[in-house]
Short mmCIF file of C-alpha atoms and ligand atoms in Angstrom, two decimals:
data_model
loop_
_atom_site.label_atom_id
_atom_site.label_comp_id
_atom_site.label_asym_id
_atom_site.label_seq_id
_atom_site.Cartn_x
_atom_site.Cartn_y
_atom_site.Cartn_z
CA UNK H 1 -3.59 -25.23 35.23
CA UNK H 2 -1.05 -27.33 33.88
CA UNK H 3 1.16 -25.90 31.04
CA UNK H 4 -0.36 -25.92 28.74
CA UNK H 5 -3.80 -25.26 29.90
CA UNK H 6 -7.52 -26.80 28.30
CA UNK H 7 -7.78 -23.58 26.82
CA UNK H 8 -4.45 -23.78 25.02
CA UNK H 9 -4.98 -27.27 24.21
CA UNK H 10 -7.92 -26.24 22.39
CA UNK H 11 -6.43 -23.35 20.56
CA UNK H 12 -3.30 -25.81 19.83
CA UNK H 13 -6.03 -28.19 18.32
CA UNK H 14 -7.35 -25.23 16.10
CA UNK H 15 -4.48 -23.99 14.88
CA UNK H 16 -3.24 -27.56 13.51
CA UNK H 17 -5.98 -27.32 11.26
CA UNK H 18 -5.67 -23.18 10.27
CA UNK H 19 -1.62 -22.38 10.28
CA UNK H 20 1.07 -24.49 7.96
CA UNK H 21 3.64 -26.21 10.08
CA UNK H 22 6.95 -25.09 8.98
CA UNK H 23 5.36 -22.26 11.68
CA UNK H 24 6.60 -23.65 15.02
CA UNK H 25 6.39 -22.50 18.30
CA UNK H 26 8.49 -23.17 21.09
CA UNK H 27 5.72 -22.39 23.66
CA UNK H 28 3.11 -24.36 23.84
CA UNK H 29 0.36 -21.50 25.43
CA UNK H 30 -1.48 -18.78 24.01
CA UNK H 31 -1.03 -15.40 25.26
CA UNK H 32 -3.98 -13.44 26.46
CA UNK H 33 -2.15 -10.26 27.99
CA UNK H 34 1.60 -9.80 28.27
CA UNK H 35 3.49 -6.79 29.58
CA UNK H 36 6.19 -6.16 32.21
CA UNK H 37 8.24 -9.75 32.25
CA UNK H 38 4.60 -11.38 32.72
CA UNK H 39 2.85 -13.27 29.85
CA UNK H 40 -0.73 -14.36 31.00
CA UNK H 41 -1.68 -17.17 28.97
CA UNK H 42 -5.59 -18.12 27.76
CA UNK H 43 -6.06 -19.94 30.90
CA UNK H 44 -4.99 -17.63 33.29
CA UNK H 45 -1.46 -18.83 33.72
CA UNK H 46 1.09 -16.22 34.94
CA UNK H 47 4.41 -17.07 32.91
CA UNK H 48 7.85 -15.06 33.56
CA UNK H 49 8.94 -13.99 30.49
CA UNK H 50 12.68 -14.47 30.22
CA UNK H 51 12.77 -14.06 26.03
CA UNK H 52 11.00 -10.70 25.27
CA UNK H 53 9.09 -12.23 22.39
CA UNK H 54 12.93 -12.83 20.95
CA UNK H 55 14.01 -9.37 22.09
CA UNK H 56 11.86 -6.93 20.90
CA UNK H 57 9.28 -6.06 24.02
CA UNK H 58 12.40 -4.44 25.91
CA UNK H 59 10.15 -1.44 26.84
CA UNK H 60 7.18 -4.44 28.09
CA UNK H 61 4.63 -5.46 25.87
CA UNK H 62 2.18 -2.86 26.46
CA UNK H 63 4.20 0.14 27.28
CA UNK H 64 2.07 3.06 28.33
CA UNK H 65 4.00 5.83 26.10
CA UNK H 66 3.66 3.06 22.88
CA UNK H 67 -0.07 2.15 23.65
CA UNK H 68 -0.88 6.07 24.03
CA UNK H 69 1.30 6.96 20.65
CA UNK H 70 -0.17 4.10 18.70
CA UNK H 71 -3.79 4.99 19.77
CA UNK H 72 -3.01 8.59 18.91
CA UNK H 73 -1.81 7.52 15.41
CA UNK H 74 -4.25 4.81 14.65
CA UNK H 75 -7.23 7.20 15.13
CA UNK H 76 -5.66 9.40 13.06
CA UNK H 77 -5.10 7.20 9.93
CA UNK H 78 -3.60 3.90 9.87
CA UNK H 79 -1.51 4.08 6.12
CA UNK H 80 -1.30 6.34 3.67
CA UNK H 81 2.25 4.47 1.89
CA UNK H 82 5.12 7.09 2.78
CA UNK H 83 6.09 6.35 -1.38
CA UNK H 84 2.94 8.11 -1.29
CA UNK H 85 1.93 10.75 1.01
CA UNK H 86 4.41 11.02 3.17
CA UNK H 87 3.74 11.57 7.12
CA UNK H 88 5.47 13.40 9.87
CA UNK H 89 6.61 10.48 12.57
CA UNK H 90 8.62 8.56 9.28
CA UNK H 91 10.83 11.63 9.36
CA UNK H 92 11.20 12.13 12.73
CA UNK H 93 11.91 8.37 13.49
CA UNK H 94 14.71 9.22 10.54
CA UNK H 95 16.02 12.17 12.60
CA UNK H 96 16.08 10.39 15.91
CA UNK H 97 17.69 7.27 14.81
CA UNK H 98 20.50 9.71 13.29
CA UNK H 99 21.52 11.17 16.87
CA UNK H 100 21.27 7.64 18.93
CA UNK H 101 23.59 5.53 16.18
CA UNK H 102 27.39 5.99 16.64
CA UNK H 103 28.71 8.03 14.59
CA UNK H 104 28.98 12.19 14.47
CA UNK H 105 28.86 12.12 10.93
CA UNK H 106 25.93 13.43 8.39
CA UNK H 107 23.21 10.49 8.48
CA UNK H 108 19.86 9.19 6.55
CA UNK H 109 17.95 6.78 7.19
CA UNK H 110 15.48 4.05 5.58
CA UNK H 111 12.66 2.11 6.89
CA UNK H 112 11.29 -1.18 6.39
CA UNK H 113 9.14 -3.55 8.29
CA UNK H 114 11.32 -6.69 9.87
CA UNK H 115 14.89 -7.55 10.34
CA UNK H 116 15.69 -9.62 7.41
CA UNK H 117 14.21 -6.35 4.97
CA UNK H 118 16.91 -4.09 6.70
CA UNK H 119 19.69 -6.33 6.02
CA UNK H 120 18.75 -7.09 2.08
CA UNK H 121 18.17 -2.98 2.11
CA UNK H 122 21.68 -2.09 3.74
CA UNK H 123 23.63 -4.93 0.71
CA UNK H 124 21.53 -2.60 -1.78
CA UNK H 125 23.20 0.62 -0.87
CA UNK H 126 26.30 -0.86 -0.32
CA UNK H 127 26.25 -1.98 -3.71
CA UNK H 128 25.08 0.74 -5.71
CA UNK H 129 27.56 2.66 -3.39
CA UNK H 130 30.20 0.35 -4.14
CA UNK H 131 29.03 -0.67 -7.32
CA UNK H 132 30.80 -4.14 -6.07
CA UNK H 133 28.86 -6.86 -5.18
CA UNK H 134 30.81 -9.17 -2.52
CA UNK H 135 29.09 -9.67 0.69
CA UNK H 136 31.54 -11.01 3.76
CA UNK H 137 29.47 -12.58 6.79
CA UNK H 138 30.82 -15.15 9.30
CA UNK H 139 30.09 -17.89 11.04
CA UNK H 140 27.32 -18.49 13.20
CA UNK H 141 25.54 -15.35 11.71
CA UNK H 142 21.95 -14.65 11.41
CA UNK H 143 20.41 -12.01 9.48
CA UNK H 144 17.03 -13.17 8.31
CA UNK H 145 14.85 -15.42 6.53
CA UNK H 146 14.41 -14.07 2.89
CA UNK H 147 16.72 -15.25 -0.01
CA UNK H 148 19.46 -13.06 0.18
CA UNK H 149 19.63 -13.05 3.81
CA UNK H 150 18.96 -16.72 4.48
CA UNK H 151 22.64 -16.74 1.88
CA UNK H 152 23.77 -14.66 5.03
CA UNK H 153 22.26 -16.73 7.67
CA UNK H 154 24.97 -19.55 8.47
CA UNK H 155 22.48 -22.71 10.07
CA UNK H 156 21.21 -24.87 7.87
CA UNK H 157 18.70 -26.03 10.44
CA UNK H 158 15.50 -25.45 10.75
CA UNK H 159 16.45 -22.27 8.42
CA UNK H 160 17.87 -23.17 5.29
CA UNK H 161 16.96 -26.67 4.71
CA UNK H 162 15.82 -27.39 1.22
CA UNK H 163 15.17 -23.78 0.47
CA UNK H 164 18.06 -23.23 -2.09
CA UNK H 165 19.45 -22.42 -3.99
CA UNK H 166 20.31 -19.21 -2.39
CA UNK H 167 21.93 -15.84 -3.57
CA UNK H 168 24.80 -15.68 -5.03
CA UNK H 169 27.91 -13.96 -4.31
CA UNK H 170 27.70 -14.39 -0.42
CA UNK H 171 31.09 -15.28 1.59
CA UNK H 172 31.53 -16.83 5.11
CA UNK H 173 34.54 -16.22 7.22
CA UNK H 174 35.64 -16.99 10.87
CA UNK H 175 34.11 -15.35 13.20
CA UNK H 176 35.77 -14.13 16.78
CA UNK H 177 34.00 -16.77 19.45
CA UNK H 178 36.85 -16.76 22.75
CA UNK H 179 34.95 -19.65 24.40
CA UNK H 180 35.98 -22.14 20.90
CA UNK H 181 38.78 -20.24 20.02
CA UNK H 182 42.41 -21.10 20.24
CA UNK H 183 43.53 -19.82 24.09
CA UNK H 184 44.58 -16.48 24.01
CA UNK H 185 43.82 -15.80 20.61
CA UNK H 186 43.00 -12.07 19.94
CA UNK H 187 40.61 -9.95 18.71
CA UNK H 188 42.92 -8.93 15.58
CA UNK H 189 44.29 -12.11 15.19
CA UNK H 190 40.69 -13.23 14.77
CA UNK H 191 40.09 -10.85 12.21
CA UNK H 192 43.56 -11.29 10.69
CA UNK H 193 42.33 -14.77 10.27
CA UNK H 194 39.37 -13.67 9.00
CA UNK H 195 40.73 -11.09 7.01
CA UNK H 196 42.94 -13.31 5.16
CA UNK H 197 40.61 -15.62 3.78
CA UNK H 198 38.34 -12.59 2.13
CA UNK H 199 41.42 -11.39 0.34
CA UNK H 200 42.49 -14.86 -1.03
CA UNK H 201 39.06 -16.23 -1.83
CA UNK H 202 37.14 -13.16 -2.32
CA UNK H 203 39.14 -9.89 -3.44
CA UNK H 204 39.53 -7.03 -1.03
CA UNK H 205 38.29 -5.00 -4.57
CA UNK H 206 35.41 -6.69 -4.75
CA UNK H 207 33.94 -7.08 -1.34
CA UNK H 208 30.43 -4.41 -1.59
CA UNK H 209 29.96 -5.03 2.30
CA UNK H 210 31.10 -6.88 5.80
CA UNK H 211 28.04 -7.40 7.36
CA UNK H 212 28.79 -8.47 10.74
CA UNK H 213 26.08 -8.58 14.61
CA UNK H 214 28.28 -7.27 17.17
CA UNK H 215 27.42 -9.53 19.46
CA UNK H 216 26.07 -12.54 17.36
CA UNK H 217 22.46 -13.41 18.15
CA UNK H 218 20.63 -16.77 17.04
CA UNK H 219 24.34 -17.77 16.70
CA UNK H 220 25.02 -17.82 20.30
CA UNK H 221 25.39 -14.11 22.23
CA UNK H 222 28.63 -14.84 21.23
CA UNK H 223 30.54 -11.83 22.06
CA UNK H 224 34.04 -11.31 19.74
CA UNK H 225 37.09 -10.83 21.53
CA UNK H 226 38.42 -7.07 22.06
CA UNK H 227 39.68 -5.42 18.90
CA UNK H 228 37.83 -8.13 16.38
CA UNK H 229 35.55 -4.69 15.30
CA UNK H 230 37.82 -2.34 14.95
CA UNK H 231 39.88 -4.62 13.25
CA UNK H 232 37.30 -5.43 10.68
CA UNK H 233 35.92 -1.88 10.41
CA UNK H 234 39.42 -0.54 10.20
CA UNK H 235 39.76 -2.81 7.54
CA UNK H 236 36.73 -1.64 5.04
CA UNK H 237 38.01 1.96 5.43
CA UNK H 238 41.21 0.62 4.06
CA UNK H 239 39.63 -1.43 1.33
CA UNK H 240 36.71 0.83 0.67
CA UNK H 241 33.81 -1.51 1.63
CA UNK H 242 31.33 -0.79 3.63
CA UNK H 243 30.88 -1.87 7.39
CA UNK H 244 27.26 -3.15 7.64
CA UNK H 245 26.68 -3.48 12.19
CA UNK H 246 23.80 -5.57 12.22
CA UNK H 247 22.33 -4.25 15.54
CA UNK H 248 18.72 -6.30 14.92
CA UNK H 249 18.97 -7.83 18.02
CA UNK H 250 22.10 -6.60 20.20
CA UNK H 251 20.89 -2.59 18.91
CA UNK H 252 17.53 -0.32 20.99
CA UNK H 253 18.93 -0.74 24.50
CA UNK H 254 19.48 -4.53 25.31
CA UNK H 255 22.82 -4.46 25.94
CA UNK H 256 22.95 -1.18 27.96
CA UNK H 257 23.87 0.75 25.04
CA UNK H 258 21.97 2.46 22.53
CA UNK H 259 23.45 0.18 20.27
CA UNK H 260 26.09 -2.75 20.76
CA UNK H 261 28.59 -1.08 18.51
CA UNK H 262 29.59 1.15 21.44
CA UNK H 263 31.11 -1.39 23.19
CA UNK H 264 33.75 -1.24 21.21
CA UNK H 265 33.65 1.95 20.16
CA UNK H 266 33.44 1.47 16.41
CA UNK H 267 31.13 3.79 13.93
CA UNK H 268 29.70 1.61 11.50
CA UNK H 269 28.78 3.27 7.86
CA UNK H 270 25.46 1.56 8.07
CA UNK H 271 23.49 0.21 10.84
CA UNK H 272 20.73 -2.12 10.39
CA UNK H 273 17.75 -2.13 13.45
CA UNK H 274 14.54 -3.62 14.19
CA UNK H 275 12.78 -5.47 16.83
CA UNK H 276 13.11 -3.33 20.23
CA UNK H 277 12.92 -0.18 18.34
CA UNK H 278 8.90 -0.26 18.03
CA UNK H 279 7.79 -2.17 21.41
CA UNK H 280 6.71 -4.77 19.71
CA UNK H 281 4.82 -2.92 16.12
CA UNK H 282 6.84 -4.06 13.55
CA UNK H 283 9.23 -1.69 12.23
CA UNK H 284 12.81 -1.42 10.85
CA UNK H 285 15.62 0.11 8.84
CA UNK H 286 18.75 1.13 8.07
CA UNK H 287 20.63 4.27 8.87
CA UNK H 288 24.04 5.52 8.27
CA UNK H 289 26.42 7.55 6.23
CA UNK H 290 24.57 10.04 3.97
CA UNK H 291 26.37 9.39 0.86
CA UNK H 292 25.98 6.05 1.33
CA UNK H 293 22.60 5.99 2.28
CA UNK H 294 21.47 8.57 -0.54
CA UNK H 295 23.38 6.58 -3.36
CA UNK H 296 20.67 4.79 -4.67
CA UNK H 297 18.11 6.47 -7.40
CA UNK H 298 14.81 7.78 -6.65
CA UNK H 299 12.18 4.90 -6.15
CA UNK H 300 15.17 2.17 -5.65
CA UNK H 301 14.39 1.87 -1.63
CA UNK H 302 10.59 1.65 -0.27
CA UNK H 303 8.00 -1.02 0.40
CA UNK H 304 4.32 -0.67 0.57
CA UNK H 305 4.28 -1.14 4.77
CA UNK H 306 8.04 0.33 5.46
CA UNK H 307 7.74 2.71 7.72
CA UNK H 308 4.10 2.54 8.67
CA UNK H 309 2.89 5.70 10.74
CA UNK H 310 1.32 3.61 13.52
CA UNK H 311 4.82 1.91 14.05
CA UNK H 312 6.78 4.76 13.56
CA UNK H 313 4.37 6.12 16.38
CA UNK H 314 5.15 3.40 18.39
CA UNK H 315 8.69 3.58 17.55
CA UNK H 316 8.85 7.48 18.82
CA UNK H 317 6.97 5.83 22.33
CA UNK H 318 9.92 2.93 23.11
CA UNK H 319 12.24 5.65 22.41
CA UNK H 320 10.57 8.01 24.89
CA UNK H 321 9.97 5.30 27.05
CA UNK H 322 14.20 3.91 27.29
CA UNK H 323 15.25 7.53 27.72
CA UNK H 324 12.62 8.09 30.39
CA UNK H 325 12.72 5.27 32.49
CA UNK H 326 16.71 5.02 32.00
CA UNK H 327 16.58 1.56 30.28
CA UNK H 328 19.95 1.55 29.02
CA UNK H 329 21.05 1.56 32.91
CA UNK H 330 18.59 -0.76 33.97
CA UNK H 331 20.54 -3.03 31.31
CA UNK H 332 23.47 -3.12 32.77
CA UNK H 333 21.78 -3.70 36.40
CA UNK H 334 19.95 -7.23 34.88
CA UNK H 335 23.65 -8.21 34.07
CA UNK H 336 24.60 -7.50 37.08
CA UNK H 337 21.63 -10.02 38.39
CA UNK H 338 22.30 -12.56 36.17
CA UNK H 339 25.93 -12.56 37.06
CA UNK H 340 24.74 -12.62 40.71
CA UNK H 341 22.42 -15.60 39.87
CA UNK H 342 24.25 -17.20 37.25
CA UNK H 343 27.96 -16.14 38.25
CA UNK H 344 29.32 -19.41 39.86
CA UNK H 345 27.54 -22.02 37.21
CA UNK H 346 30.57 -22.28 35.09
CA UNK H 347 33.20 -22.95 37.84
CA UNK H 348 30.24 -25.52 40.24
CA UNK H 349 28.21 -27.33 37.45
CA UNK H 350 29.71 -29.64 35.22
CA UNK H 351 27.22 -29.23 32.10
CA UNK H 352 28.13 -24.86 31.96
CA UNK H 353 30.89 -24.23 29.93
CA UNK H 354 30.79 -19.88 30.19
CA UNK H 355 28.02 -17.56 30.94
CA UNK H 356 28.58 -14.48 28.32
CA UNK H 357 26.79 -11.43 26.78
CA UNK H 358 26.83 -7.91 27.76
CA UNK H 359 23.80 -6.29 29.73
CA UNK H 360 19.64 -7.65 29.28
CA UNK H 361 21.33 -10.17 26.34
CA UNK H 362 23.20 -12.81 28.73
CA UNK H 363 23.25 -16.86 27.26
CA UNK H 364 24.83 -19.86 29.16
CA UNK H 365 26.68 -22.61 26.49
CA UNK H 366 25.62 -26.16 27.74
CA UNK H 367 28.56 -28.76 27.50
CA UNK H 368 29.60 -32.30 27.64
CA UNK H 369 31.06 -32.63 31.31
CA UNK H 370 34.66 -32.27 31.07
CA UNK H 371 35.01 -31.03 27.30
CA UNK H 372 33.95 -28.26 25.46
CA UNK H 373 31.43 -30.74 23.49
CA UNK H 374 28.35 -28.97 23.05
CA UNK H 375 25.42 -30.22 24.78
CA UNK H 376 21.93 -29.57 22.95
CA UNK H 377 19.90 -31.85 25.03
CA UNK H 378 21.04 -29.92 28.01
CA UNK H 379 19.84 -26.49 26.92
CA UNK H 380 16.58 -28.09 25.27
CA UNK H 381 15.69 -30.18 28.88
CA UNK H 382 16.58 -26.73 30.80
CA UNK H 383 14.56 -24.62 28.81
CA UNK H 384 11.66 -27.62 28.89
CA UNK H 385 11.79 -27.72 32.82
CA UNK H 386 11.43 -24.03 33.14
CA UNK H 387 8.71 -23.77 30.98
CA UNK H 388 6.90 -26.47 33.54
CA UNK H 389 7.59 -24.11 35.99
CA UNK H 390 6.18 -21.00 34.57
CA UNK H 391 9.55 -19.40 32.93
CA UNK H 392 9.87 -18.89 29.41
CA UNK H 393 13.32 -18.98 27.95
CA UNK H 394 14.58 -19.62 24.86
CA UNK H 395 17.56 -21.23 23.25
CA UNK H 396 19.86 -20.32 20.38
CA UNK H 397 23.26 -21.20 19.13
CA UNK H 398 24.64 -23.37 15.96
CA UNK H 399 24.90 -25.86 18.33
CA UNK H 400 21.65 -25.41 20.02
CA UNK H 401 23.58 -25.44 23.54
CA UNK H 402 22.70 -21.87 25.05
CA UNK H 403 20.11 -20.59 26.93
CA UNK H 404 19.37 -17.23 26.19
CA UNK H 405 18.59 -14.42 28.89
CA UNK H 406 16.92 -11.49 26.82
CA UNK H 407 14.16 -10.15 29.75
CA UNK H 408 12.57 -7.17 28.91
CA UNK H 409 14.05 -4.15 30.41
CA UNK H 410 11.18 -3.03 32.55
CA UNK H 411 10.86 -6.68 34.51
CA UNK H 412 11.06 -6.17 38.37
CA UNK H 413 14.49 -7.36 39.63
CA UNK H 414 12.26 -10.03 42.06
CA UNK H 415 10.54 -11.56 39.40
CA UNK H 416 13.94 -11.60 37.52
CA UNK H 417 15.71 -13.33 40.38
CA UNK H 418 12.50 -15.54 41.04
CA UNK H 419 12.84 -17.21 37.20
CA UNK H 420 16.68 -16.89 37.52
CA UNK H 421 16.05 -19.46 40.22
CA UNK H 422 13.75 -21.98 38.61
CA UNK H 423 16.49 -21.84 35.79
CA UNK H 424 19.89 -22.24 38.56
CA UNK H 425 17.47 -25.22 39.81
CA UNK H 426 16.61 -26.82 36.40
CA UNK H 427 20.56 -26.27 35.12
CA UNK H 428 21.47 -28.22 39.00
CA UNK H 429 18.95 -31.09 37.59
CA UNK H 430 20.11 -31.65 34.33
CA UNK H 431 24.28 -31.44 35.51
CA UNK H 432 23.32 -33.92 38.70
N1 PMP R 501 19.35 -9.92 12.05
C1 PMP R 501 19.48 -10.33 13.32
C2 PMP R 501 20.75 -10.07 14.04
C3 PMP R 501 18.43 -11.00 13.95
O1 PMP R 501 18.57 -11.45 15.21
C4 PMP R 501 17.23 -11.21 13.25
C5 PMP R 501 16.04 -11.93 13.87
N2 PMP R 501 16.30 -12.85 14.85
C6 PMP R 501 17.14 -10.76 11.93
C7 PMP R 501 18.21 -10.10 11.37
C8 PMP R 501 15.89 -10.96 11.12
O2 PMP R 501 14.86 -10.19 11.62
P1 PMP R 501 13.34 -10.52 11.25
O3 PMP R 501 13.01 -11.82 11.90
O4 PMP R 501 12.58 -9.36 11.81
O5 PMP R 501 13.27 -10.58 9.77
#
């Protein structure tokens, strides 16, 4: 049918009378049965699925291991609250997480249900760690949509907007983006830059935690420039914060590591996870250094959900699932697709200003022809025409200029290339 379809029409029609608003969607079907890079929508539509359901279906949507493990653990019981009576797969997602983080060291770990609970969780125990309470983020981070994290969130739009006044005690610095950057600017003088400004403004005594993605998500895939981490994480050794790697998005996988933090080979004290981690059940949390982690009383960390055993069953499935199917590697072959696909757009179309990101998490910034301007209506009219043609994609960025490649990792390479084609074809449109 067209997109959308009677069917979603109808359901579109429902919904404006059941669900508030402020909920938006950027696709205007409804999903019937989505796995392996295909979402088929209530009318029978076949959609390639280009966005993951924002990066979290990186094992598909349906992946055999995770459907058999959450059958398994639903049948079983579906809660019991781990504050409660405590269950077997919590630990052993605990002991797992431990050995696939960087980091040698002795490990614990907490979990929670989304994103934005990790982050406020891992400003807790660097606090009560610390016993400061200065939190350093930068520019163009996200980190969630709760009070304290939506302090930590830099875009006003659509997230913040008249939804203050937000925590306290919440500082933004410079972050390392080579594309906007002076030329030839490095990694440490980004973070010297950076740096600087929390020891004037802040107080290198007072800063609790630098909470930093290591390769910035809603913000733009906006990869820092060699050294930035270890600068920064060199940095909170010195000073005795804590180094808070917010792997939400970049971490499970999507970037051909187990988390994104390898790239540069840093070891931060906490890391913060979610999304692919469960294929698709919600689940997060935050793991890291033991005395760290184990610094806060008895009772202080928890949630009714966090943790749930049918998640954490699902969570023990994706794991399976990446290690068996070598996911990590198949990563690293979708960037070398997309660079295949996508390679000569910045040099041969006037509206692509730099095709960046590091394995299944690849964005294109949209500009002005002949500046560095960004270009919103670009991305928006790309990602528009796609979606006529059956791809999904999704955009991001402060600036709203990128398209953002986040397929999951199990899509076959022809259906890859096939929507990396209606997108080279919809980007030739728009820059014509
Ligand atoms: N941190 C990062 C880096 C994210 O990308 C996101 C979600 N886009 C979050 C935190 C918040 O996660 P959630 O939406 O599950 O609360």
């Amino acid at each position: 049918t067209s997109i959308p379809g009677p069917k979603s029409r109808e359901l579109a029609e429902r919904r404006s009378n059941a669900v508030a608003s402020g909920v938006a969607s950027s696709v205007p079907v409804y999903a019937d049965k989505v796995d392996g890079g295909v979402i088929l929508d209530a009318d029978g539509n076949q959609l390639i699925d280009l966005g993951s359901g924002i990066a979290v279906t990186s094992v598909g949507a349906s992946a055999p291991k995770v459907v058999e493990k959450v059958k398994e653990a639903v049948e079983k019981f579906t809660h019991t609250c781990f504050m409660v009576t405590p269950y077997e797969g919590y630990v052993e997602v605990g002991e797992k997480i431990a050995e696939l983080t960087p980091g040698s060291f002795d490990k614990r770990a907490a979990l929670f249900n989304s994103g934005s609970e990790a982050v406020e969780n891992a400003v807790k125990l660097a606090r009560t760690y610390t016993k400061r309470t200065a939190v350093v983020v930068f520019d163009h981070a996200y980190h969630g949509r709760t009070n304290l994290t939506l302090a930590m969130t830099s875009k006003v739009m659509p997230y913040k907007q008249g939804f203050g006044p937000f925590a306290s005690d919440v500082y933004r610095v410079p972050m390392s983006y080579p594309f906007r950057d002076a030329d030839g600017m490095t990694g440490q003088e980004a973070a010297e830059r950076a740096l600087l400004l929390v020891e004037k403004q802040v107080g290198a005594e007072n800063v609790a935690a630098v909470v930093i993605e290591p390769i910035q998500g809603e913000g733009g895939f906006i990869v820092p420039a060699e050294g930035f981490l270890p600068t920064l994480t060199k940095w909170c050794q010195d000073n005795g914060a804590v180094f808070v790697a917010d792997e939400v998005q970049a971490g499970v996988a999507r970037t051909g590591k187990w988390f994104s933090s390898e790239w540069e080979g840093i070891e931060p004290d906490l890391v913060t996870f979610a999304k692919g981690i469960a294929g698709g059940m919600p689940l997060s949390g935050v793991v890291g250094r033991a005395e760290i982690m184990n610094s806060v009383h008895g009772g202080g960390l928890g949630g009714t959900y966090g943790g749930n055993p049918v998640a954490c069953a699902a969570a023990l499935g994706a794991i399976e699932t990446i290690e068996e199917w070598g996911l990590n590697e198949r990563a690293l072959e979708i960037e070398k697709i997309i660079k295949e696909e996508l390679g000569s757009l910045a040099e041969s179309s006037p509206i692509v200003g730099e095709l960046r990101g590091r394995g299944a998490m690849m964005a294109l910034e949209f500009v002005e022809p002949g500046s560095k301007k960004p270009n919103a209506d670009a991305a928006k009219e790309i990602a528009a025409k796609c979606l006529e043609q059956g791809v999904v994609i999704l955009t991001c960025g402060t600036f709203g200029n990128n398209v953002r490649l986040l397929p999951p990792l199990v899509i076959d390479f022809d259906l890859l290339r096939d929507g990396l084609r209606v997108f080279v074809k919809a980007i030739e449109e728009a820059g014509a």
